[in-house]
Amino acid sequence: CGAPASGKGTVAEKLVEAFGSVHISTGDMLRAAMEDPDNEDGQTAKQCMAEGVLVPDSIVISLVKARLSQPDCKERGWLLDGFPRTAAQAEEMDRLFLLPDKCVILDVPKAVLVERVTGRRTDPETGKIYHLKFNPPKVDPDDESEEAAAKATAETEAIVARLTQREDDTEEALAKRLEAFDSNRAAIEDAFSAMAKVVDGNRGKEDVWQSVKEFFAA
Ligand code: AP5
């Protein structure tokens, strides 16, 4: 859990790599649903997301429930990213006995979130999240030859050229997303206090990951 752009997706990528669990990002599922013009829930989500307001609980809950009932979640375990986000969503998890072993709450000051949101870019081919200043694309050469260096530079340039920016990554939409986060934060922290740890997310990516990894190993 955490505010918009607090680093949930970035940490989730590392957790999935380390533990092999299924990454369930409600933001990603909603963005996939809105690609289909005939999907009514997807179109409702599209409007909510562009405005920076939360998508109705009923839509998000049914998406998550359907995904969690898939066999891979039962076999590999699951990692929820961006869910629950309201008291009603947390209550539904509790009602269905869908309790996580651990819950990480990323804490990042608002001023930092604005810079993270405006600089965020996504690679549509790989789904990888970058930041123009803090985490720009960089392909490492396979060896020390000039040829490998030139190939790595060309690949980096190709990634930079295809990067896209999310529609809701504007300062205006972020203000609304932060409002929604602030009004729900206490409910989420209360629901998971027994298994939650607040991690200082206002540090370098690797330092944040070390804290999360230690918490999961404990
Ligand atoms: P969602 O896609 O979940 O967006 P969000 O919560 O606003 O979070 P973000 O994806 O913006 O950020 P993040 O915390 O994953 O950060 P990231 O790792 O990308 O949801 C979008 C919308 O869908 C919501 O507004 C809502 O409308 C709807 N929705 C989703 N779930 C819902 C729910 N449960 N109920 C109702 N509605 C729902 O990092 C951000 C940037 O910072 C990146 O560029 C990254 O490279 C950089 N960065 C990350 N970590 C660091 C670091 N340590 N130092 C420097 N830079 C860093």
mmCIF file of C-alpha atoms and ligand atoms in Angstrom:
data_model
loop_
_atom_site.group_PDB
_atom_site.id
_atom_site.type_symbol
_atom_site.label_atom_id
_atom_site.label_comp_id
_atom_site.label_asym_id
_atom_site.label_seq_id
_atom_site.Cartn_x
_atom_site.Cartn_y
_atom_site.Cartn_z
ATOM 1 C CA CYS A 1 0.000 0.000 0.000
ATOM 2 C CA GLY A 2 1.017 3.599 -0.394
ATOM 3 C CA ALA A 3 0.198 6.941 -1.995
ATOM 4 C CA PRO A 4 0.168 7.359 -5.775
ATOM 5 C CA ALA A 5 3.751 7.057 -7.061
ATOM 6 C CA SER A 6 5.085 5.992 -3.645
ATOM 7 C CA GLY A 7 6.821 3.067 -5.408
ATOM 8 C CA LYS A 8 4.302 0.213 -5.044
ATOM 9 C CA GLY A 9 4.809 -1.083 -8.588
ATOM 10 C CA THR A 10 8.593 -0.752 -8.334
ATOM 11 C CA VAL A 11 8.766 -2.751 -5.071
ATOM 12 C CA ALA A 12 6.190 -5.263 -6.359
ATOM 13 C CA GLU A 13 8.415 -6.038 -9.347
ATOM 14 C CA LYS A 14 11.260 -6.947 -6.943
ATOM 15 C CA LEU A 15 9.017 -8.990 -4.625
ATOM 16 C CA VAL A 16 7.660 -11.035 -7.496
ATOM 17 C CA GLU A 17 11.184 -11.664 -8.752
ATOM 18 C CA ALA A 18 12.283 -12.788 -5.274
ATOM 19 C CA PHE A 19 9.265 -14.863 -4.219
ATOM 20 C CA GLY A 20 7.570 -15.885 -7.469
ATOM 21 C CA SER A 21 4.116 -14.871 -6.264
ATOM 22 C CA VAL A 22 1.427 -13.618 -8.666
ATOM 23 C CA HIS A 23 1.473 -9.813 -9.011
ATOM 24 C CA ILE A 24 -2.057 -8.438 -8.891
ATOM 25 C CA SER A 25 -2.094 -4.707 -9.578
ATOM 26 C CA THR A 26 -5.610 -3.285 -9.603
ATOM 27 C CA GLY A 27 -4.352 -0.261 -11.550
ATOM 28 C CA ASP A 28 -2.940 -2.551 -14.294
ATOM 29 C CA MET A 29 -6.103 -4.706 -14.364
ATOM 30 C CA LEU A 30 -8.303 -1.625 -14.699
ATOM 31 C CA ARG A 31 -6.085 -0.203 -17.471
ATOM 32 C CA ALA A 32 -6.400 -3.538 -19.324
ATOM 33 C CA ALA A 33 -10.208 -3.549 -18.883
ATOM 34 C CA MET A 34 -10.546 -0.022 -20.265
ATOM 35 C CA GLU A 35 -8.851 -1.004 -23.537
ATOM 36 C CA ASP A 36 -12.063 -2.866 -24.472
ATOM 37 C CA PRO A 37 -14.726 -0.344 -25.603
ATOM 38 C CA ASP A 38 -17.470 -2.945 -24.962
ATOM 39 C CA ASN A 39 -16.420 -3.526 -21.360
ATOM 40 C CA GLU A 40 -18.807 -1.315 -19.377
ATOM 41 C CA ASP A 41 -16.837 -1.561 -16.119
ATOM 42 C CA GLY A 42 -13.662 -0.769 -18.040
ATOM 43 C CA GLN A 43 -15.207 2.369 -19.498
ATOM 44 C CA THR A 44 -16.414 3.507 -16.037
ATOM 45 C CA ALA A 45 -12.886 2.889 -14.738
ATOM 46 C CA LYS A 46 -11.407 4.894 -17.623
ATOM 47 C CA GLN A 47 -13.422 7.961 -16.677
ATOM 48 C CA CYS A 48 -12.632 7.628 -12.939
ATOM 49 C CA MET A 49 -8.925 7.158 -13.561
ATOM 50 C CA ALA A 50 -8.636 10.135 -15.908
ATOM 51 C CA GLU A 51 -10.279 12.283 -13.190
ATOM 52 C CA GLY A 52 -8.054 10.830 -10.485
ATOM 53 C CA VAL A 53 -10.965 9.476 -8.415
ATOM 54 C CA LEU A 54 -11.327 5.937 -7.112
ATOM 55 C CA VAL A 55 -13.150 3.360 -9.236
ATOM 56 C CA PRO A 56 -16.343 2.063 -7.492
ATOM 57 C CA ASP A 57 -15.653 -0.652 -4.910
ATOM 58 C CA SER A 58 -18.030 -3.133 -6.586
ATOM 59 C CA ILE A 59 -16.019 -3.082 -9.853
ATOM 60 C CA VAL A 60 -12.611 -3.414 -8.211
ATOM 61 C CA ILE A 61 -13.710 -6.079 -5.723
ATOM 62 C CA SER A 62 -15.195 -8.327 -8.396
ATOM 63 C CA LEU A 63 -12.022 -8.010 -10.543
ATOM 64 C CA VAL A 64 -9.788 -8.948 -7.605
ATOM 65 C CA LYS A 65 -12.020 -11.803 -6.464
ATOM 66 C CA ALA A 66 -12.043 -13.318 -9.962
ATOM 67 C CA ARG A 67 -8.253 -13.034 -10.244
ATOM 68 C CA LEU A 68 -7.548 -14.480 -6.790
ATOM 69 C CA SER A 69 -9.658 -17.540 -7.543
ATOM 70 C CA GLN A 70 -7.357 -18.541 -10.440
ATOM 71 C CA PRO A 71 -5.203 -21.639 -9.783
ATOM 72 C CA ASP A 72 -1.860 -19.788 -10.106
ATOM 73 C CA CYS A 73 -2.727 -17.620 -7.070
ATOM 74 C CA LYS A 74 -3.476 -20.708 -5.013
ATOM 75 C CA GLU A 75 -0.255 -22.418 -6.112
ATOM 76 C CA ARG A 76 2.202 -19.517 -5.990
ATOM 77 C CA GLY A 77 0.607 -17.098 -3.533
ATOM 78 C CA TRP A 78 -0.346 -13.520 -4.365
ATOM 79 C CA LEU A 79 0.897 -9.996 -4.038
ATOM 80 C CA LEU A 80 -1.758 -7.298 -4.087
ATOM 81 C CA ASP A 81 -0.574 -3.904 -5.362
ATOM 82 C CA GLY A 82 -3.021 -1.024 -4.846
ATOM 83 C CA PHE A 83 -5.721 -3.094 -3.160
ATOM 84 C CA PRO A 84 -7.444 -2.713 -0.734
ATOM 85 C CA ARG A 85 -7.745 1.046 -0.962
ATOM 86 C CA THR A 86 -10.953 1.680 0.989
ATOM 87 C CA ALA A 87 -12.516 0.394 4.220
ATOM 88 C CA ALA A 88 -15.127 -1.508 2.160
ATOM 89 C CA GLN A 89 -12.395 -3.311 0.170
ATOM 90 C CA ALA A 90 -10.506 -4.230 3.370
ATOM 91 C CA GLU A 91 -13.739 -5.499 4.969
ATOM 92 C CA GLU A 92 -14.467 -7.663 1.927
ATOM 93 C CA MET A 93 -11.015 -9.257 2.179
ATOM 94 C CA ASP A 94 -11.616 -9.945 5.851
ATOM 95 C CA ARG A 95 -15.054 -11.410 5.115
ATOM 96 C CA LEU A 96 -13.536 -13.809 2.558
ATOM 97 C CA PHE A 97 -10.587 -14.711 4.851
ATOM 98 C CA LEU A 98 -8.206 -13.287 2.250
ATOM 99 C CA LEU A 99 -5.616 -12.114 4.722
ATOM 100 C CA PRO A 100 -2.051 -11.330 3.686
ATOM 101 C CA ASP A 101 0.925 -12.661 5.672
ATOM 102 C CA LYS A 102 2.622 -9.283 5.382
ATOM 103 C CA CYS A 103 1.621 -5.770 4.415
ATOM 104 C CA VAL A 104 4.051 -3.016 3.436
ATOM 105 C CA ILE A 105 2.967 0.609 3.647
ATOM 106 C CA LEU A 106 5.295 2.915 1.714
ATOM 107 C CA ASP A 107 5.636 6.363 3.235
ATOM 108 C CA VAL A 108 6.709 9.210 0.925
ATOM 109 C CA PRO A 109 6.227 13.004 1.398
ATOM 110 C CA LYS A 110 3.814 14.705 -1.009
ATOM 111 C CA ALA A 111 6.368 17.029 -2.633
ATOM 112 C CA VAL A 112 8.421 13.998 -3.699
ATOM 113 C CA LEU A 113 5.323 12.258 -5.131
ATOM 114 C CA VAL A 114 4.693 15.151 -7.566
ATOM 115 C CA GLU A 115 8.202 14.819 -9.041
ATOM 116 C CA ARG A 116 7.868 11.029 -9.270
ATOM 117 C CA VAL A 117 4.526 11.232 -11.071
ATOM 118 C CA THR A 118 5.532 13.816 -13.631
ATOM 119 C CA GLY A 119 8.766 11.970 -14.511
ATOM 120 C CA ARG A 120 7.305 8.459 -14.638
ATOM 121 C CA ARG A 121 7.298 6.661 -17.986
ATOM 122 C CA THR A 122 6.313 3.086 -18.928
ATOM 123 C CA ASP A 123 7.722 0.810 -21.602
ATOM 124 C CA PRO A 124 4.607 -0.502 -23.397
ATOM 125 C CA GLU A 125 6.525 -3.545 -24.683
ATOM 126 C CA THR A 126 7.795 -4.872 -21.346
ATOM 127 C CA GLY A 127 5.534 -3.041 -18.855
ATOM 128 C CA LYS A 128 8.658 -1.841 -17.012
ATOM 129 C CA ILE A 129 8.355 1.390 -15.047
ATOM 130 C CA TYR A 130 11.054 4.054 -15.449
ATOM 131 C CA HIS A 131 11.644 7.604 -14.261
ATOM 132 C CA LEU A 132 13.292 10.152 -16.521
ATOM 133 C CA LYS A 133 15.523 11.390 -13.671
ATOM 134 C CA PHE A 134 15.627 8.693 -10.969
ATOM 135 C CA ASN A 135 15.471 5.519 -13.035
ATOM 136 C CA PRO A 136 16.100 6.105 -16.763
ATOM 137 C CA PRO A 137 16.319 3.122 -19.148
ATOM 138 C CA LYS A 138 19.845 1.772 -19.491
ATOM 139 C CA VAL A 139 20.782 -1.443 -21.272
ATOM 140 C CA ASP A 140 24.148 -2.839 -20.145
ATOM 141 C CA PRO A 141 26.515 -4.112 -22.865
ATOM 142 C CA ASP A 142 27.051 -7.897 -23.037
ATOM 143 C CA ASP A 143 30.844 -7.447 -22.983
ATOM 144 C CA GLU A 144 33.486 -4.693 -23.156
ATOM 145 C CA SER A 145 33.742 -4.509 -26.950
ATOM 146 C CA GLU A 146 32.845 -1.370 -28.920
ATOM 147 C CA GLU A 147 30.256 -3.357 -30.842
ATOM 148 C CA ALA A 148 28.462 -4.433 -27.644
ATOM 149 C CA ALA A 149 28.561 -0.836 -26.342
ATOM 150 C CA ALA A 150 27.013 0.454 -29.590
ATOM 151 C CA LYS A 151 24.298 -2.234 -29.464
ATOM 152 C CA ALA A 152 23.446 -1.390 -25.829
ATOM 153 C CA THR A 153 23.252 2.329 -26.669
ATOM 154 C CA ALA A 154 20.939 1.602 -29.626
ATOM 155 C CA GLU A 155 18.694 -0.592 -27.445
ATOM 156 C CA THR A 156 18.544 2.095 -24.723
ATOM 157 C CA GLU A 157 17.605 4.719 -27.335
ATOM 158 C CA ALA A 158 14.883 2.432 -28.720
ATOM 159 C CA ILE A 159 13.345 2.027 -25.243
ATOM 160 C CA VAL A 160 13.490 5.798 -24.594
ATOM 161 C CA ALA A 161 11.762 6.447 -27.941
ATOM 162 C CA ARG A 162 8.811 4.170 -27.172
ATOM 163 C CA LEU A 163 8.207 5.239 -23.534
ATOM 164 C CA THR A 164 4.672 6.396 -22.765
ATOM 165 C CA GLN A 165 3.178 8.584 -20.037
ATOM 166 C CA ARG A 166 0.019 7.637 -18.157
ATOM 167 C CA GLU A 167 -3.019 9.861 -18.704
ATOM 168 C CA ASP A 168 -3.527 10.320 -14.957
ATOM 169 C CA ASP A 169 0.089 11.365 -14.364
ATOM 170 C CA THR A 170 -0.717 15.068 -14.301
ATOM 171 C CA GLU A 171 -0.426 17.368 -11.277
ATOM 172 C CA GLU A 172 -4.195 18.002 -11.411
ATOM 173 C CA ALA A 173 -5.201 14.319 -11.324
ATOM 174 C CA LEU A 174 -2.500 13.618 -8.734
ATOM 175 C CA ALA A 175 -4.059 16.160 -6.327
ATOM 176 C CA LYS A 176 -7.343 14.198 -6.465
ATOM 177 C CA ARG A 177 -5.576 10.821 -6.153
ATOM 178 C CA LEU A 178 -3.776 12.113 -3.048
ATOM 179 C CA GLU A 179 -7.064 13.322 -1.551
ATOM 180 C CA ALA A 180 -8.549 9.834 -2.032
ATOM 181 C CA PHE A 181 -5.448 8.264 -0.486
ATOM 182 C CA ASP A 182 -5.489 10.601 2.550
ATOM 183 C CA SER A 183 -9.143 9.952 3.309
ATOM 184 C CA ASN A 184 -8.660 6.156 3.232
ATOM 185 C CA ARG A 185 -5.184 5.767 4.719
ATOM 186 C CA ALA A 186 -6.260 5.272 8.363
ATOM 187 C CA ALA A 187 -8.810 2.586 7.432
ATOM 188 C CA ILE A 188 -6.181 0.528 5.599
ATOM 189 C CA GLU A 189 -3.541 0.935 8.298
ATOM 190 C CA ASP A 190 -6.064 -0.142 10.966
ATOM 191 C CA ALA A 191 -7.222 -3.174 8.971
ATOM 192 C CA PHE A 192 -3.685 -4.556 8.592
ATOM 193 C CA SER A 193 -1.920 -3.213 11.692
ATOM 194 C CA ALA A 194 -1.146 -6.742 12.932
ATOM 195 C CA MET A 195 0.942 -7.634 9.862
ATOM 196 C CA ALA A 196 1.975 -4.213 8.534
ATOM 197 C CA LYS A 197 5.235 -2.334 8.462
ATOM 198 C CA VAL A 198 5.594 1.295 7.442
ATOM 199 C CA VAL A 199 8.687 1.606 5.241
ATOM 200 C CA ASP A 200 10.363 4.944 4.466
ATOM 201 C CA GLY A 201 9.918 5.097 0.672
ATOM 202 C CA ASN A 202 11.763 8.398 0.336
ATOM 203 C CA ARG A 203 15.130 6.748 -0.269
ATOM 204 C CA GLY A 204 16.871 5.216 -3.229
ATOM 205 C CA LYS A 205 15.145 2.231 -4.843
ATOM 206 C CA GLU A 206 17.746 -0.243 -3.544
ATOM 207 C CA ASP A 207 17.530 1.025 0.060
ATOM 208 C CA VAL A 208 13.733 0.758 -0.003
ATOM 209 C CA TRP A 209 14.008 -2.774 -1.386
ATOM 210 C CA GLN A 210 16.498 -3.804 1.348
ATOM 211 C CA SER A 211 14.011 -2.746 4.078
ATOM 212 C CA VAL A 212 11.148 -4.602 2.399
ATOM 213 C CA LYS A 213 13.283 -7.707 1.869
ATOM 214 C CA GLU A 214 14.367 -7.747 5.535
ATOM 215 C CA PHE A 215 10.742 -7.447 6.655
ATOM 216 C CA PHE A 216 9.729 -10.375 4.432
ATOM 217 C CA ALA A 217 12.643 -12.486 5.624
ATOM 218 C CA ALA A 218 11.829 -11.873 9.324
HETATM 219 P P1 AP5 B 1 -2.587 2.680 -9.755
HETATM 220 O O1 AP5 B 1 -2.137 2.296 -11.095
HETATM 221 O O2 AP5 B 1 -2.506 1.695 -8.647
HETATM 222 O O3 AP5 B 1 -1.892 4.038 -9.375
HETATM 223 P P2 AP5 B 1 -1.460 4.674 -7.996
HETATM 224 O O4 AP5 B 1 -1.912 4.069 -6.729
HETATM 225 O O5 AP5 B 1 -1.768 6.098 -8.172
HETATM 226 O O6 AP5 B 1 0.012 4.297 -7.917
HETATM 227 P P3 AP5 B 1 0.983 4.469 -9.069
HETATM 228 O O7 AP5 B 1 0.906 3.347 -10.051
HETATM 229 O O8 AP5 B 1 0.826 5.872 -9.605
HETATM 230 O O9 AP5 B 1 2.394 4.470 -8.336
HETATM 231 P P4 AP5 B 1 3.210 3.342 -7.602
HETATM 232 O O10 AP5 B 1 3.062 3.506 -6.126
HETATM 233 O O11 AP5 B 1 3.003 1.984 -8.189
HETATM 234 O O12 AP5 B 1 4.691 3.886 -7.953
HETATM 235 P P5 AP5 B 1 5.732 3.409 -9.074
HETATM 236 O O13 AP5 B 1 6.441 2.188 -8.621
HETATM 237 O O14 AP5 B 1 5.100 3.421 -10.429
HETATM 238 O O15 AP5 B 1 -4.125 3.154 -9.819
HETATM 239 C C1 AP5 B 1 -4.524 4.100 -10.802
HETATM 240 C C2 AP5 B 1 -5.999 4.430 -10.609
HETATM 241 O O16 AP5 B 1 -6.796 3.213 -10.708
HETATM 242 C C3 AP5 B 1 -6.376 5.042 -9.248
HETATM 243 O O17 AP5 B 1 -6.200 6.421 -9.226
HETATM 244 C C4 AP5 B 1 -7.871 4.632 -9.187
HETATM 245 O O18 AP5 B 1 -8.662 5.472 -9.989
HETATM 246 C C5 AP5 B 1 -7.886 3.243 -9.805
HETATM 247 N N1 AP5 B 1 -7.716 2.181 -8.797
HETATM 248 C C6 AP5 B 1 -6.661 1.330 -8.686
HETATM 249 N N2 AP5 B 1 -6.828 0.491 -7.645
HETATM 250 C C7 AP5 B 1 -8.026 0.818 -7.088
HETATM 251 C C8 AP5 B 1 -8.749 0.341 -5.954
HETATM 252 N N3 AP5 B 1 -8.257 -0.655 -5.190
HETATM 253 N N4 AP5 B 1 -9.943 0.914 -5.672
HETATM 254 C C9 AP5 B 1 -10.438 1.900 -6.434
HETATM 255 N N5 AP5 B 1 -9.800 2.431 -7.503
HETATM 256 C C10 AP5 B 1 -8.604 1.883 -7.829
HETATM 257 O O19 AP5 B 1 6.779 4.624 -8.952
HETATM 258 C C11 AP5 B 1 6.436 5.926 -9.405
HETATM 259 C C12 AP5 B 1 7.656 6.580 -10.086
HETATM 260 O O20 AP5 B 1 8.672 6.809 -9.124
HETATM 261 C C13 AP5 B 1 8.290 5.700 -11.185
HETATM 262 O O21 AP5 B 1 8.734 6.513 -12.224
HETATM 263 C C14 AP5 B 1 9.476 5.010 -10.484
HETATM 264 O O22 AP5 B 1 10.540 4.700 -11.381
HETATM 265 C C15 AP5 B 1 9.869 6.072 -9.463
HETATM 266 N N6 AP5 B 1 10.359 5.480 -8.217
HETATM 267 C C16 AP5 B 1 9.863 4.393 -7.558
HETATM 268 N N7 AP5 B 1 10.553 4.172 -6.415
HETATM 269 C C17 AP5 B 1 11.497 5.151 -6.353
HETATM 270 C C18 AP5 B 1 12.506 5.497 -5.391
HETATM 271 N N8 AP5 B 1 12.699 4.783 -4.281
HETATM 272 N N9 AP5 B 1 13.266 6.606 -5.638
HETATM 273 C C19 AP5 B 1 13.081 7.359 -6.763
HETATM 274 N N10 AP5 B 1 12.142 7.080 -7.710
HETATM 275 C C20 AP5 B 1 11.354 5.997 -7.500
#
